[in-house]
mmCIF file of C-alpha atoms and ligand atoms in Angstrom:
data_model
loop_
_atom_site.group_PDB
_atom_site.id
_atom_site.type_symbol
_atom_site.label_atom_id
_atom_site.label_comp_id
_atom_site.label_asym_id
_atom_site.label_seq_id
_atom_site.Cartn_x
_atom_site.Cartn_y
_atom_site.Cartn_z
ATOM 1 C CA MET K 21 -8.581 -12.211 15.240
ATOM 2 C CA GLU K 22 -9.149 -14.316 11.826
ATOM 3 C CA TYR K 23 -6.607 -13.766 8.831
ATOM 4 C CA MET K 24 -8.112 -14.761 5.185
ATOM 5 C CA ASP K 25 -7.717 -13.636 1.714
ATOM 6 C CA PHE K 26 -9.078 -10.269 0.418
ATOM 7 C CA GLU K 27 -11.711 -10.543 -1.816
ATOM 8 C CA ASN K 28 -13.194 -8.337 -4.539
ATOM 9 C CA SER K 29 -16.645 -8.467 -2.539
ATOM 10 C CA ASP K 30 -14.806 -6.418 0.198
ATOM 11 C CA ILE K 31 -14.158 -3.546 -1.918
ATOM 12 C CA ASP K 32 -16.966 -1.643 -0.268
ATOM 13 C CA GLU K 33 -15.528 -1.801 2.818
ATOM 14 C CA LEU K 34 -11.807 -1.346 1.530
ATOM 15 C CA LEU K 35 -13.373 2.206 0.022
ATOM 16 C CA GLU K 36 -14.743 3.143 2.850
ATOM 17 C CA LEU K 37 -11.797 2.540 5.117
ATOM 18 C CA TYR K 38 -9.487 4.317 2.189
ATOM 19 C CA ARG K 39 -12.023 7.197 2.584
ATOM 20 C CA LYS K 40 -11.623 7.424 6.114
ATOM 21 C CA HIS K 41 -8.066 6.861 6.840
ATOM 22 C CA LEU K 42 -5.767 6.774 3.515
ATOM 23 C CA ASN K 43 -6.945 8.905 0.654
ATOM 24 C CA ASP K 44 -10.106 10.152 -0.384
ATOM 25 C CA GLY K 45 -11.291 11.806 -3.749
ATOM 26 C CA GLU K 46 -14.018 10.576 -6.129
ATOM 27 C CA LYS K 47 -11.529 10.023 -9.010
ATOM 28 C CA LEU K 48 -9.226 7.823 -6.787
ATOM 29 C CA LEU K 49 -12.050 5.474 -5.460
ATOM 30 C CA SER K 50 -13.653 5.037 -8.608
ATOM 31 C CA SER K 51 -10.404 3.710 -10.393
ATOM 32 C CA MET K 52 -9.804 1.495 -7.494
ATOM 33 C CA ARG K 53 -13.349 0.079 -7.774
ATOM 34 C CA LYS K 54 -12.509 -0.531 -11.574
ATOM 35 C CA ALA K 55 -9.169 -1.946 -10.884
ATOM 36 C CA CYS K 56 -10.896 -4.297 -8.212
ATOM 37 C CA GLU K 57 -13.509 -5.317 -10.369
ATOM 38 C CA ARG K 58 -10.470 -6.487 -13.059
ATOM 39 C CA GLY K 59 -9.151 -8.602 -10.108
ATOM 40 C CA LEU K 60 -5.897 -6.548 -10.069
ATOM 41 C CA TYR K 61 -6.108 -6.479 -6.065
ATOM 42 C CA PHE K 62 -4.947 -9.257 -3.841
ATOM 43 C CA GLY K 63 -3.601 -9.578 -0.461
ATOM 44 C CA SER K 64 -4.683 -10.403 3.240
ATOM 45 C CA LYS K 65 -7.325 -8.948 5.692
ATOM 46 C CA ALA K 66 -7.960 -9.451 9.589
ATOM 47 C CA VAL K 67 -11.392 -9.869 10.607
ATOM 48 C CA GLU K 68 -13.171 -9.742 14.142
ATOM 49 C CA ASP K 69 -16.980 -9.826 14.262
ATOM 50 C CA ASN K 70 -17.275 -9.834 10.751
ATOM 51 C CA VAL K 71 -15.764 -6.257 10.405
ATOM 52 C CA ILE K 72 -12.385 -5.767 8.856
ATOM 53 C CA LYS K 73 -9.854 -4.495 11.344
ATOM 54 C CA GLY K 74 -6.895 -4.546 9.137
ATOM 55 C CA ILE K 75 -5.810 -4.769 5.741
ATOM 56 C CA PHE K 76 -2.791 -5.338 3.775
ATOM 57 C CA THR K 77 -3.222 -5.275 0.014
ATOM 58 C CA PHE K 78 -1.293 -5.574 -3.387
ATOM 59 C CA GLN K 79 -1.705 -4.735 -6.835
ATOM 60 C CA ARG K 80 -0.633 -6.715 -9.998
ATOM 61 C CA ASP K 81 1.438 -3.619 -11.440
ATOM 62 C CA ILE K 82 4.612 -1.642 -10.737
ATOM 63 C CA VAL K 83 2.829 1.882 -10.151
ATOM 64 C CA PHE K 84 2.852 4.904 -7.892
ATOM 65 C CA THR K 85 0.117 6.541 -6.470
ATOM 66 C CA TYR K 86 0.539 9.052 -9.413
ATOM 67 C CA PRO K 87 3.477 9.161 -11.915
ATOM 68 C CA HIS K 88 6.832 9.882 -10.839
ATOM 69 C CA PRO K 89 8.913 9.336 -13.892
ATOM 70 C CA ASP K 90 12.503 10.027 -12.720
ATOM 71 C CA ILE K 91 11.770 7.733 -9.540
ATOM 72 C CA MET K 92 10.481 5.001 -11.420
ATOM 73 C CA GLU K 93 13.365 4.887 -13.957
ATOM 74 C CA ARG K 94 15.585 3.914 -10.978
ATOM 75 C CA VAL K 95 13.236 1.688 -9.491
ATOM 76 C CA MET K 96 13.043 -0.082 -12.883
ATOM 77 C CA LYS K 97 16.671 -0.693 -12.884
ATOM 78 C CA ALA K 98 16.736 -2.306 -9.633
ATOM 79 C CA VAL K 99 13.720 -4.392 -10.677
ATOM 80 C CA GLU K 100 15.782 -6.044 -13.256
ATOM 81 C CA ASN K 101 12.401 -7.807 -15.014
ATOM 82 C CA ARG K 102 11.961 -9.613 -11.604
ATOM 83 C CA GLU K 103 8.196 -10.530 -10.839
ATOM 84 C CA THR K 104 7.430 -7.493 -8.861
ATOM 85 C CA VAL K 105 4.080 -6.304 -7.038
ATOM 86 C CA THR K 106 2.936 -2.975 -5.509
ATOM 87 C CA VAL K 107 1.662 -2.218 -1.943
ATOM 88 C CA ASP K 108 -1.802 -0.883 -2.361
ATOM 89 C CA SER K 109 -2.874 -0.490 1.184
ATOM 90 C CA LEU K 110 -1.587 -1.148 4.684
ATOM 91 C CA LEU K 111 -4.336 -0.127 7.162
ATOM 92 C CA VAL K 112 -4.926 -1.041 10.736
ATOM 93 C CA LEU K 113 -7.922 0.386 12.518
ATOM 94 C CA PRO K 114 -6.640 3.215 14.893
ATOM 95 C CA GLU K 115 -7.762 1.433 17.816
ATOM 96 C CA MET K 116 -6.273 -1.930 17.085
ATOM 97 C CA ARG K 117 -3.166 -0.719 16.792
ATOM 98 C CA GLY K 118 0.033 -2.258 19.004
ATOM 99 C CA GLN K 119 -1.445 -5.630 18.581
ATOM 100 C CA GLY K 120 0.692 -6.890 16.196
ATOM 101 C CA ILE K 121 -2.020 -7.423 13.384
ATOM 102 C CA ALA K 122 0.395 -5.375 10.692
ATOM 103 C CA ARG K 123 3.093 -7.989 11.411
ATOM 104 C CA SER K 124 0.711 -10.775 10.991
ATOM 105 C CA LEU K 125 -0.734 -9.682 7.600
ATOM 106 C CA SER K 126 2.684 -8.934 6.513
ATOM 107 C CA GLU K 127 3.877 -12.600 7.242
ATOM 108 C CA ARG K 128 0.886 -14.045 5.590
ATOM 109 C CA ASN K 129 1.375 -11.975 2.762
ATOM 110 C CA LYS K 130 4.638 -12.976 2.157
ATOM 111 C CA GLU K 131 3.760 -16.671 2.190
ATOM 112 C CA LEU K 132 0.722 -15.767 -0.307
ATOM 113 C CA LEU K 133 3.523 -13.658 -2.720
ATOM 114 C CA ARG K 134 5.996 -16.349 -2.660
ATOM 115 C CA LYS K 135 3.437 -19.125 -3.606
ATOM 116 C CA ASN K 136 2.607 -17.024 -6.454
ATOM 117 C CA GLY K 137 6.180 -16.433 -7.521
ATOM 118 C CA ASN K 138 6.350 -12.929 -6.712
ATOM 119 C CA GLU K 139 9.912 -11.929 -5.819
ATOM 120 C CA LEU K 140 10.030 -8.263 -5.270
ATOM 121 C CA VAL K 141 7.699 -5.788 -3.282
ATOM 122 C CA LEU K 142 7.364 -2.259 -4.110
ATOM 123 C CA ALA K 143 6.115 0.096 -1.264
ATOM 124 C CA GLU K 144 5.480 3.851 -0.655
ATOM 125 C CA SER K 145 5.963 4.119 2.933
ATOM 126 C CA TRP K 146 4.278 7.117 4.050
ATOM 127 C CA ILE K 147 6.443 9.928 5.920
ATOM 128 C CA TYR K 148 3.890 12.342 7.740
ATOM 129 C CA PRO K 149 4.465 15.950 8.059
ATOM 130 C CA ASP K 150 5.719 15.515 11.557
ATOM 131 C CA GLY K 151 8.184 12.827 10.531
ATOM 132 C CA ARG K 152 6.826 10.022 11.434
ATOM 133 C CA ALA K 153 6.883 6.997 9.314
ATOM 134 C CA PRO K 154 4.688 4.034 11.107
ATOM 135 C CA SER K 155 4.599 1.694 8.357
ATOM 136 C CA LEU K 156 8.639 1.538 7.408
ATOM 137 C CA ASP K 157 9.624 -1.283 9.811
ATOM 138 C CA ILE K 158 6.641 -3.658 8.567
ATOM 139 C CA TYR K 159 7.982 -3.232 5.000
ATOM 140 C CA GLU K 160 11.425 -3.548 5.624
ATOM 141 C CA ASN K 161 11.193 -6.445 7.744
ATOM 142 C CA MET K 162 9.440 -8.430 4.918
ATOM 143 C CA GLY K 163 12.702 -9.085 3.606
ATOM 144 C CA LYS K 164 15.870 -7.607 2.045
ATOM 145 C CA VAL K 165 15.617 -4.000 1.072
ATOM 146 C CA ILE K 166 17.409 -3.674 -2.530
ATOM 147 C CA PHE K 167 16.366 0.008 -3.200
ATOM 148 C CA LYS K 168 15.513 2.962 -0.898
ATOM 149 C CA GLU K 169 14.919 6.508 -1.323
ATOM 150 C CA GLU K 170 13.730 9.075 0.925
ATOM 151 C CA VAL K 171 11.017 11.571 -1.039
ATOM 152 C CA PRO K 172 10.223 14.441 0.839
ATOM 153 C CA MET K 173 6.845 16.133 -0.507
ATOM 154 C CA PHE K 174 6.411 12.916 -2.490
ATOM 155 C CA TYR K 175 2.414 13.641 -2.650
ATOM 156 C CA SER K 176 2.742 17.347 -3.216
ATOM 157 C CA ASP K 177 0.811 16.885 -6.305
ATOM 158 C CA SER K 178 -2.015 14.920 -5.014
ATOM 159 C CA ASN K 179 -4.815 17.220 -5.848
ATOM 160 C CA LYS K 180 -4.074 17.339 -9.593
ATOM 161 C CA TYR K 181 -5.100 13.608 -9.354
ATOM 162 C CA GLY K 182 -7.758 13.902 -7.399
ATOM 163 C CA ILE K 183 -6.465 12.280 -4.276
ATOM 164 C CA ILE K 184 -7.047 14.189 -0.958
ATOM 165 C CA CYS K 185 -4.566 13.559 2.225
ATOM 166 C CA PRO K 186 -6.517 12.397 5.281
ATOM 167 C CA ILE K 187 -3.907 14.657 7.167
ATOM 168 C CA CYS K 188 -2.989 17.632 4.996
ATOM 169 C CA GLY K 189 -6.324 17.889 2.923
ATOM 170 C CA GLU K 190 -5.763 19.081 -0.767
ATOM 171 C CA HIS K 191 -2.195 20.515 -0.391
ATOM 172 C CA CYS K 192 -0.302 17.405 0.796
ATOM 173 C CA LYS K 193 3.292 17.787 2.370
ATOM 174 C CA CYS K 194 3.606 14.006 3.161
ATOM 175 C CA GLY K 195 6.743 12.595 1.983
ATOM 176 C CA ALA K 196 7.785 8.994 1.416
ATOM 177 C CA ASN K 197 10.352 6.172 1.379
ATOM 178 C CA ILE K 198 10.469 4.402 -1.841
ATOM 179 C CA LEU K 199 11.160 0.826 -0.967
ATOM 180 C CA LEU K 200 11.977 -2.243 -2.943
ATOM 181 C CA ILE K 201 12.020 -5.446 -0.878
ATOM 182 C CA ASP K 202 13.194 -8.954 -2.172
ATOM 183 C CA ILE K 203 10.987 -11.420 -0.108
ATOM 184 C CA THR K 204 12.688 -14.546 -1.834
HETATM 185 ZN ZN1 ZN Q 330 -0.233 14.628 3.747
#
């Protein structure tokens, strides 16, 4: 497995992974493409045989998948004007899980972020309807958690924003742990 920087030219492969494993919906995918063209995405990828097996990317904004003004207000108070990026995607192909790929991507990203002067990472850690939260320990291990809020049904309005959940479809019942992690 090779670990390297995510590049803008990876966008087609990233969108395909998104469609299959994270979120679908034309509106979302086209706005991602535009953001990528504007250079808003960065992070790391794990590659084997010229195929992306895992990805962990960020965007240079403080945003949620779609607006949650109340929660964002509390997040911004905790941010206190420090340099903050938002996790865009963390994904390891199902057949490649359990090999420490996410952990390696996370370690690599921590170096990358520190080098760029970033101090805080905002993450929406997905909670499936059955209560599993597979990415939580990856995020929590990146540094010191300075903000954490568990929000049931965090994605319930997804369909209004053109986002389709790969598990629930149009009526998403997934929740999220909203985390702010100090990586300094
Ligand atoms: Zn869902």
